[in-house]
Coordinates of C-alpha atoms and ligand atoms in Angstrom, one line a residue:
X1 CA -0.5 3.2 -24.0
X2 CA -1.5 4.5 -20.8
X3 CA -5.1 3.8 -19.5
X4 CA -7.0 6.2 -17.6
X5 CA -8.3 5.3 -14.4
X6 CA -10.3 8.3 -14.1
X7 CA -10.1 10.8 -11.0
X8 CA -9.1 8.9 -7.8
X9 CA -7.2 9.0 -4.7
X10 CA -4.8 6.5 -6.0
X11 CA -0.9 7.2 -5.7
X12 CA 2.1 5.2 -4.3
X13 CA 3.0 5.0 -1.5
X14 CA 1.1 6.6 1.1
X15 CA 2.1 6.0 4.9
X16 CA 0.5 4.1 7.8
X17 CA 0.3 6.6 10.5
X18 CA -1.8 6.3 14.0
X19 CA -3.2 9.9 15.2
X20 CA -3.0 10.3 19.0
X21 CA -5.6 12.5 20.4
X22 CA -7.6 12.9 23.7
X23 CA -11.1 13.5 24.0
X24 CA -12.9 16.0 26.0
X25 CA -12.8 13.5 29.3
X26 CA -9.2 13.0 28.9
X27 CA -9.7 9.3 27.2
X28 CA -6.6 8.6 24.6
X29 CA -7.5 7.6 21.4
X30 CA -5.6 6.3 18.5
X31 CA -6.6 6.6 14.6
X32 CA -5.2 5.5 11.3
X33 CA -4.6 7.6 8.3
X34 CA -3.0 7.3 5.1
X35 CA -3.8 10.6 3.8
X36 CA -0.8 12.5 5.4
X37 CA 2.4 14.1 4.6
X38 CA 5.1 16.3 5.6
X39 CA 3.7 20.0 4.3
X40 CA 6.1 22.4 5.4
X41 CA 9.6 22.9 6.3
X42 CA 9.9 25.7 8.1
X43 CA 7.9 25.9 10.5
X44 CA 8.5 22.0 10.3
X45 CA 4.6 21.1 9.8
X46 CA 2.7 17.8 8.9
X47 CA -0.7 17.5 7.4
X48 CA -3.4 14.9 7.8
X49 CA -6.6 14.7 6.5
X50 CA -9.5 13.2 8.5
X51 CA -13.6 12.8 7.9
X52 CA -15.7 14.7 10.3
X53 CA -17.6 11.2 11.0
X54 CA -14.4 10.3 12.9
X55 CA -14.2 10.4 16.7
X56 CA -10.7 12.0 16.1
X57 CA -11.9 14.8 14.3
X58 CA -13.7 16.2 17.5
X59 CA -11.0 15.6 19.7
X60 CA -8.7 17.5 17.7
X61 CA -10.9 20.3 17.0
X62 CA -11.2 20.4 21.2
X63 CA -7.8 20.3 22.1
X64 CA -5.8 21.5 18.9
X65 CA -3.0 18.6 19.5
X66 CA -2.2 15.5 17.8
X67 CA 0.4 13.2 17.5
X68 CA 1.8 11.0 14.9
X69 CA 2.8 7.6 15.7
X70 CA 4.8 5.5 13.1
X71 CA 4.3 1.8 13.8
X72 CA 6.8 -0.5 12.8
X73 CA 5.6 -3.6 10.8
X74 CA 5.4 -5.5 14.2
X75 CA 2.3 -3.5 15.4
X76 CA 0.5 -3.6 12.3
X77 CA -2.6 -5.6 13.2
X78 CA -2.7 -2.9 16.1
X79 CA -2.7 -0.1 13.4
X80 CA -5.2 -1.9 11.3
X81 CA -7.0 -2.2 14.3
X82 CA -7.0 1.6 15.0
X83 CA -8.1 2.4 11.6
X84 CA -11.2 0.0 11.8
X85 CA -13.0 0.9 15.1
X86 CA -14.2 4.0 16.7
X87 CA -12.8 5.6 20.0
X88 CA -16.4 6.7 20.2
X89 CA -17.6 3.0 21.0
X90 CA -14.0 1.4 21.9
X91 CA -11.1 2.1 24.2
X92 CA -8.6 1.0 22.0
X93 CA -5.6 1.4 24.1
X94 CA -7.2 -1.1 26.6
X95 CA -8.0 -3.4 23.6
X96 CA -4.6 -3.3 22.0
X97 CA -2.8 -3.1 25.4
X98 CA -0.7 -0.5 23.9
X99 CA 0.6 2.5 26.4
X100 CA -0.4 5.9 25.8
X101 CA 1.9 8.6 27.4
X102 CA 1.0 12.1 27.4
X103 CA 3.0 14.3 24.8
X104 CA 5.6 16.5 26.7
X105 CA 5.2 19.3 24.1
X106 CA 1.2 19.2 23.3
X107 CA -2.0 17.9 24.6
X108 CA -2.2 14.7 23.1
X109 CA -1.2 11.0 23.7
X110 CA 2.0 9.2 21.9
X111 CA 2.0 5.7 21.9
X112 CA 4.9 4.1 23.7
X113 CA 5.6 1.0 21.5
X114 CA 5.7 2.7 18.2
X115 CA 9.5 3.5 17.2
X116 CA 8.9 7.2 15.9
X117 CA 6.4 10.0 17.0
X118 CA 5.7 13.7 16.1
X119 CA 4.5 15.7 18.7
X120 CA 2.1 18.2 17.0
X121 CA 0.4 21.7 17.6
X122 CA -2.8 22.2 15.4
X123 CA -2.2 25.6 13.3
X124 CA -4.6 25.0 10.5
X125 CA -7.7 23.3 9.7
X126 CA -9.3 23.6 6.2
X127 CA -12.5 21.8 5.2
X128 CA -11.9 20.6 1.5
X129 CA -14.9 18.1 1.2
X130 CA -15.4 14.9 2.7
X131 CA -12.0 15.2 4.3
X132 CA -10.5 18.4 6.4
X133 CA -7.1 18.9 6.3
X134 CA -5.3 19.6 9.5
X135 CA -2.0 21.0 9.5
X136 CA 0.0 20.5 12.7
X137 CA 3.4 22.4 13.7
X138 CA 6.0 19.6 14.6
X139 CA 6.9 20.5 18.2
X140 CA 9.2 17.7 18.7
X141 CA 10.3 14.2 17.3
X142 CA 10.8 11.3 19.4
X143 CA 12.6 8.2 18.5
X144 CA 13.4 4.7 20.2
X145 CA 17.5 4.7 20.3
X146 CA 17.2 1.4 19.1
X147 CA 16.3 3.0 15.5
X148 CA 19.0 5.6 15.2
X149 CA 21.2 5.4 12.6
X150 CA 25.2 6.1 12.8
X151 CA 24.2 10.1 11.8
X152 CA 21.7 10.2 14.9
X153 CA 18.8 10.1 12.9
X154 CA 16.0 7.2 12.5
X155 CA 17.0 4.7 10.1
X156 CA 14.2 3.5 7.8
X157 CA 15.6 -0.2 7.8
X158 CA 15.4 0.0 11.6
X159 CA 11.7 1.9 11.8
X160 CA 10.4 -0.6 9.6
X161 CA 7.4 1.9 8.9
X162 CA 4.6 0.1 7.1
X163 CA 3.5 1.6 3.3
X164 CA 0.0 1.6 2.2
X165 CA -1.4 1.1 -1.6
X166 CA -5.0 2.7 -1.9
X167 CA -7.6 1.5 -3.8
X168 CA -5.7 -2.2 -3.6
X169 CA -6.2 -1.9 0.4
X170 CA -3.0 -3.4 1.2
X171 CA 0.2 -3.2 3.2
X172 CA 3.8 -3.3 2.2
X173 CA 7.1 -2.8 3.7
X174 CA 9.8 -0.6 2.7
X175 CA 12.4 -2.1 0.1
X176 CA 16.1 -2.0 0.0
X177 CA 18.3 0.9 -0.4
X178 CA 18.9 2.3 -3.9
X179 CA 20.8 5.5 -3.8
X180 CA 21.6 8.7 -2.1
X181 CA 19.3 11.8 -2.5
X182 CA 20.9 15.1 -4.1
X183 CA 23.6 12.6 -5.0
X184 CA 22.7 10.1 -7.5
X185 CA 21.2 13.0 -10.0
X186 CA 23.9 15.0 -9.8
X187 CA 25.5 15.9 -13.8
Ligands
FMN1 C1 -4.9 2.0 6.4 C2 -6.1 2.9 6.9 C3 -5.8 4.2 6.1 C4 -7.1 5.0 6.7 N1 -6.7 6.3 6.4 C5 -7.8 7.2 6.9 C6 -7.5 8.8 6.4 O1 -6.7 9.1 6.0 N2 -8.4 9.6 7.0 C7 -9.9 9.2 7.4 O2 -10.6 10.1 7.9 N3 -9.9 7.8 7.8 C8 -8.9 7.1 7.4 N4 -9.2 5.9 7.8 C9 -10.4 5.2 8.4 C10 -10.1 5.6 10.1 O3 -9.1 5.4 10.8 C11 -11.3 5.1 10.8 O4 -12.5 5.6 10.5 C12 -11.1 5.1 12.4 O5 -12.2 4.0 12.9 C13 -11.8 6.5 13.0 O6 -11.3 6.2 14.5 P1 -12.0 6.8 15.0 O7 -13.2 7.2 15.1 O8 -11.6 6.6 17.0 O9 -11.2 8.6 15.3 C14 -8.2 4.8 7.7 C15 -8.1 3.4 8.1 C16 -7.5 2.6 7.6 C17 -7.2 0.9 7.9

């Protein structure tokens, strides 16, 4: 028997990503999102959903650019901080000691210390309700050499991204390898 839990934003897993933007004076800011996913292959795009109340919302609208910064488990505390305080009141980079670096392709900062970065150009914004969905075209992916696997792509076990469990409001690490996609299900 399944129990109905009602209409909720509850699905497993969601990511823990930190969105980098500049405000109108050029101050770098960082905000955590769990409402995010890849949303198109060609052109390569990523979608994130932000409330208008966030400082990042205005920064993104103004600069039309953002970065997606994937924290490793090592930076979980900082990622949680970025999602707890607003850049309206705080300089979050000063407070965490993390390093904002101007993107090579877009007008937004990325976080030097995080292992995996997407530089994104805003191409759509769609107000849904409380959240507005922003679609960014991925202009570049950057990864620390230390997290690359044998095939040259980032290795999930080396990046050690964080998973979020909505409603329970807890973080989890990535589990063990369990199979190859487009392979394990072959007839
Ligand atoms: C794990 C986690 C996930 C979050 N996900 C989102 C999200 O997807 N969208 C959103 O609008 N706020 C989300 N938040 C809240 C914002 O990160 C928070 O309001 C932040 O202070 C906004 O920063 P800013 O005002 O500097 O932009 C999340 C917070 C945490 C801790």
